[in-house]
Short mmCIF file of C-alpha atoms in Angstrom, two decimals:
data_model
loop_
_atom_site.label_atom_id
_atom_site.label_comp_id
_atom_site.label_asym_id
_atom_site.label_seq_id
_atom_site.Cartn_x
_atom_site.Cartn_y
_atom_site.Cartn_z
CA MET A 1 114.75 126.24 112.13
CA LEU A 2 116.17 126.24 115.67
CA THR A 3 115.12 128.99 117.79
CA ILE A 4 117.19 129.15 120.94
CA SER A 5 118.04 131.86 123.76
CA ARG A 6 121.32 133.55 123.95
CA GLU A 7 121.70 132.29 127.35
CA ILE A 8 121.51 128.56 126.52
CA HIS A 9 123.41 128.95 123.26
CA ASP A 10 126.26 130.67 125.25
CA ALA A 11 126.14 127.96 127.90
CA ILE A 12 126.63 125.27 125.31
CA VAL A 13 129.67 127.03 123.68
CA ALA A 14 131.13 127.43 127.24
CA HIS A 15 130.54 123.83 128.03
CA ALA A 16 132.30 122.83 124.84
CA ARG A 17 135.23 125.04 125.54
CA ARG A 18 135.53 123.80 129.12
CA ASP A 19 135.60 120.13 128.10
CA HIS A 20 137.86 120.61 125.16
CA PRO A 21 139.91 118.63 123.91
CA ASP A 22 137.26 115.98 124.91
CA GLU A 23 133.82 116.15 123.38
CA ALA A 24 131.15 117.80 125.43
CA CYS A 25 127.57 116.38 125.31
CA GLY A 26 124.24 117.42 126.69
CA ILE A 27 120.57 118.12 125.88
CA VAL A 28 118.06 121.04 126.18
CA ALA A 29 114.73 119.85 127.22
CA GLY A 30 111.55 121.75 126.54
CA PRO A 31 107.84 121.46 127.06
CA GLU A 32 106.36 118.47 124.77
CA GLY A 33 105.24 119.67 121.31
CA SER A 34 106.64 123.21 121.91
CA ASP A 35 109.84 122.99 119.96
CA THR A 36 111.34 125.46 122.50
CA PRO A 37 114.58 124.60 124.28
CA THR A 38 114.25 125.82 127.85
CA ARG A 39 116.28 123.62 130.30
CA LEU A 40 119.83 122.91 129.62
CA VAL A 41 121.38 119.47 131.07
CA GLU A 42 125.05 119.15 130.67
CA MET A 43 125.78 115.55 130.60
CA VAL A 44 129.14 113.87 131.44
CA ASN A 45 130.72 112.19 128.25
CA ALA A 46 131.04 108.59 129.66
CA ALA A 47 133.57 108.07 126.74
CA SER A 48 135.89 110.91 127.98
CA SER A 49 137.12 111.02 124.37
CA PRO A 50 138.26 113.62 121.89
CA THR A 51 136.50 111.60 119.00
CA PHE A 52 133.34 109.98 120.67
CA TYR A 53 130.63 110.81 123.23
CA GLU A 54 128.13 108.66 124.91
CA PHE A 55 125.73 109.55 127.81
CA ASP A 56 126.34 107.16 130.63
CA SER A 57 123.41 104.73 130.58
CA THR A 58 122.26 105.31 134.13
CA GLU A 59 122.32 108.95 133.85
CA LEU A 60 120.49 108.73 130.51
CA LEU A 61 117.50 106.88 132.31
CA ALA A 62 117.38 109.45 135.02
CA LEU A 63 117.41 112.26 132.49
CA TYR A 64 114.46 110.71 130.56
CA LYS A 65 112.50 109.93 133.65
CA GLU A 66 112.81 113.43 134.76
CA MET A 67 111.71 114.74 131.33
CA TRP A 68 108.56 112.36 131.42
CA ALA A 69 107.71 113.52 134.99
CA ARG A 70 107.91 117.22 133.61
CA ASP A 71 106.22 116.50 130.34
CA GLU A 72 109.26 117.45 128.50
CA GLU A 73 111.08 116.14 125.64
CA PRO A 74 114.66 116.41 124.19
CA VAL A 75 114.25 119.43 121.93
CA VAL A 76 118.09 119.90 121.46
CA ILE A 77 120.77 117.10 121.57
CA TYR A 78 124.23 118.68 121.37
CA HIS A 79 127.83 117.64 121.46
CA SER A 80 131.04 119.10 120.38
CA HIS A 81 133.66 118.23 117.71
CA THR A 82 137.12 119.18 118.84
CA ALA A 83 139.25 118.73 115.73
CA THR A 84 136.67 118.76 112.92
CA GLU A 85 133.91 120.91 111.72
CA ALA A 86 130.41 121.07 113.24
CA TYR A 87 128.94 118.65 110.87
CA PRO A 88 127.57 115.36 111.92
CA SER A 89 129.96 112.41 111.40
CA ARG A 90 128.99 109.03 110.01
CA THR A 91 128.74 107.80 113.53
CA ASP A 92 126.46 110.74 114.58
CA ILE A 93 124.19 109.87 111.84
CA GLY A 94 124.13 106.10 112.42
CA LEU A 95 123.29 106.63 116.06
CA ALA A 96 120.97 109.52 115.90
CA SER A 97 117.70 108.17 117.41
CA GLU A 98 115.45 111.19 118.26
CA PRO A 99 113.89 112.14 114.83
CA GLY A 100 112.19 115.14 116.65
CA ALA A 101 115.23 116.72 118.17
CA HIS A 102 117.55 119.38 116.77
CA TYR A 103 121.00 117.93 116.65
CA VAL A 104 123.42 120.77 117.44
CA LEU A 105 127.08 120.51 116.71
CA VAL A 106 129.70 122.75 117.96
CA SER A 107 133.36 122.88 116.87
CA THR A 108 135.98 124.04 119.07
CA ARG A 109 138.81 123.37 116.54
CA ASP A 110 139.45 127.07 115.91
CA SER A 111 139.22 128.17 119.52
CA PHE A 112 142.35 126.42 120.76
CA ASP A 113 145.85 126.65 119.81
CA GLU A 114 148.13 123.63 119.15
CA ALA A 115 149.26 123.52 122.84
CA GLY A 116 145.67 123.30 123.84
CA GLY A 117 145.52 126.94 125.09
CA ASN A 118 142.26 128.79 124.65
CA ASN A 119 142.72 131.53 121.98
CA ASP A 120 139.28 132.89 122.13
CA GLY A 121 138.74 131.93 118.51
CA PRO A 122 135.44 131.34 117.25
CA VAL A 123 133.15 128.29 118.23
CA GLU A 124 131.13 127.02 115.30
CA PHE A 125 127.46 126.49 116.26
CA ARG A 126 125.20 124.58 113.80
CA SER A 127 122.00 122.63 113.97
CA TYR A 128 120.62 119.61 111.91
CA ARG A 129 117.67 117.38 111.66
CA ILE A 130 118.84 113.72 111.37
CA VAL A 131 115.96 111.43 110.32
CA ASP A 132 116.49 107.91 108.84
CA GLY A 133 120.03 108.54 108.23
CA GLU A 134 119.34 111.84 106.20
CA VAL A 135 120.95 115.09 107.40
CA THR A 136 119.30 118.51 106.89
CA GLU A 137 121.06 121.46 108.22
CA GLU A 138 118.65 124.30 109.47
CA GLU A 139 118.95 127.91 110.33
CA VAL A 140 119.73 128.87 113.97
CA THR A 141 118.02 131.87 115.42
CA VAL A 142 119.50 133.17 118.73
CA VAL A 143 117.01 135.23 120.61
CA ASP A 144 118.62 137.77 122.78
CA SER A 145 115.77 138.12 125.24
CA PRO A 146 112.05 137.34 125.18
CA GLY A 147 110.18 140.09 123.17
CA THR A 148 113.08 141.34 121.13
CA ALA A 149 113.19 140.67 117.54
CA PRO A 150 115.58 137.65 116.83
CA ALA A 151 118.72 138.03 114.93
CA PRO A 152 119.11 135.17 112.33
CA THR A 153 122.41 133.50 112.06
CA THR A 154 123.22 130.29 110.43
CA ARG A 155 126.86 130.00 111.92
CA SER A 156 127.31 132.05 114.78
CA THR A 157 130.92 132.74 115.85
CA ASP A 158 131.04 133.27 119.40
CA MET B 1 101.90 87.84 133.86
CA ALA B 2 102.16 91.60 132.62
CA ILE B 3 105.17 93.65 132.22
CA GLU B 4 105.02 97.10 131.06
CA VAL B 5 107.56 97.99 128.47
CA ARG B 6 108.18 101.63 127.75
CA ILE B 7 108.95 102.34 124.02
CA PRO B 8 111.18 105.13 122.76
CA THR B 9 109.90 107.50 120.03
CA ILE B 10 111.94 105.85 117.39
CA LEU B 11 110.53 102.37 117.87
CA ARG B 12 106.85 103.59 118.15
CA THR B 13 106.36 102.85 114.38
CA TYR B 14 106.15 99.19 115.62
CA THR B 15 103.67 99.76 118.43
CA GLY B 16 101.17 101.87 116.43
CA GLY B 17 102.44 105.01 118.12
CA GLU B 18 101.98 103.61 121.77
CA LYS B 19 104.45 104.86 124.23
CA ALA B 20 104.16 101.72 126.44
CA VAL B 21 102.92 98.26 125.72
CA THR B 22 102.66 95.06 127.87
CA ALA B 23 104.49 91.91 127.21
CA ASP B 24 105.25 88.68 128.89
CA GLY B 25 108.43 86.60 129.64
CA GLY B 26 110.38 84.98 132.44
CA ASN B 27 113.48 86.96 131.25
CA LEU B 28 114.42 89.64 128.92
CA ALA B 29 115.05 87.27 125.93
CA GLU B 30 111.55 85.84 126.18
CA LEU B 31 110.12 89.28 126.62
CA ILE B 32 111.76 90.46 123.49
CA ASP B 33 110.31 87.30 121.77
CA ASP B 34 106.96 88.20 122.78
CA LEU B 35 107.44 91.90 121.79
CA GLU B 36 108.46 90.65 118.39
CA ALA B 37 105.49 88.34 118.13
CA ASN B 38 103.15 91.29 118.68
CA HIS B 39 105.00 94.00 117.07
CA PRO B 40 106.83 92.41 114.20
CA GLY B 41 110.25 94.04 113.38
CA ILE B 42 110.95 95.48 116.85
CA GLY B 43 113.12 92.52 117.81
CA GLU B 44 115.59 93.19 115.11
CA ARG B 45 115.99 96.80 116.37
CA LEU B 46 116.87 95.47 119.86
CA LEU B 47 118.96 92.37 119.01
CA ASP B 48 121.96 91.87 116.79
CA GLY B 49 123.20 88.41 116.35
CA GLY B 50 121.48 87.13 119.48
CA ASP B 51 122.71 89.76 121.60
CA LEU B 52 121.41 93.10 122.84
CA ARG B 53 122.48 95.84 120.44
CA ARG B 54 125.37 97.84 121.70
CA PHE B 55 123.65 101.29 121.37
CA VAL B 56 120.34 100.08 122.83
CA ASN B 57 119.77 100.38 126.57
CA VAL B 58 117.23 98.24 128.33
CA TYR B 59 116.45 98.83 132.04
CA VAL B 60 114.41 96.67 134.48
CA ASN B 61 113.10 98.43 137.40
CA ASP B 62 115.77 101.16 136.71
CA GLU B 63 118.71 98.77 136.51
CA ASP B 64 120.62 98.59 133.24
CA VAL B 65 120.25 94.88 132.24
CA ARG B 66 123.84 94.80 131.36
CA PHE B 67 124.62 94.67 135.13
CA ILE B 68 121.90 92.07 135.86
CA GLY B 69 122.32 89.31 133.38
CA GLY B 70 121.67 90.84 130.02
CA LEU B 71 119.21 88.91 128.02
CA GLN B 72 119.04 86.42 130.85
CA ALA B 73 117.87 89.09 133.26
CA GLU B 74 114.85 87.65 135.18
CA LEU B 75 111.47 89.34 135.16
CA SER B 76 108.45 88.96 137.19
CA ASP B 77 104.94 90.23 137.15
CA GLY B 78 104.53 93.97 137.63
CA ASP B 79 108.23 94.76 136.60
CA GLN B 80 108.83 97.91 134.56
CA VAL B 81 111.00 97.66 131.53
CA VAL B 82 112.24 100.74 129.67
CA VAL B 83 114.01 100.68 126.36
CA LEU B 84 116.23 103.78 125.42
CA PRO B 85 118.52 104.19 122.60
CA ALA B 86 121.93 105.39 123.46
CA VAL B 87 122.70 109.13 122.92
CA ALA B 88 126.02 108.77 121.49
CA GLY B 89 128.16 109.70 118.51
CA GLY B 90 131.44 110.69 117.27
#
């Protein structure tokens, strides 16, 4: 199960909407071993593409060095699909290389009209483990604020 | 000669869980040969048909090796090598 704060969840959705029709991508780092995503890092999609994403290699190194210095790890690796469902593509599965991370997929396909205008439709938000080519979907729990009971959702629609 | 090589999580099965190992080589190709000699199987995860795999990034002292000669990138004692899989997909 992925447990994520409302604030970070909403920021990922906003990033995906902002970069539509290109795929948006980034990570949420967290303390090593905590399984808690705490620090959102929006990355530039070096591919600038509606069908592909890739972190710039120099920015990727800077990101990992920063995480190592802070004893963090990538808890969430996210990207958007802009025309298809929020499910890992064959390419996503083939290139997934952080077996400990939650792979979050968001889909903006229903939140824009054909002319590319934002219609405030839902953005699908789903999470997966991808290990050795095997995909396992998991529940997403969005926590509104520390100390309150989480409201479980598997496919939030905001 | 000793060059520290930082190993990403996904390749630590080849290094007994070690995050970093030391290796030798005058250039990246030789370094990978040396890594393979000590950690069998790791070479194939880095190379494809004699070239660096498209979705594996290797850095020497923070420089992406693709900009400094690829497998021919020169190495010297004390250099720091980092291997990071690309974060990419479709």
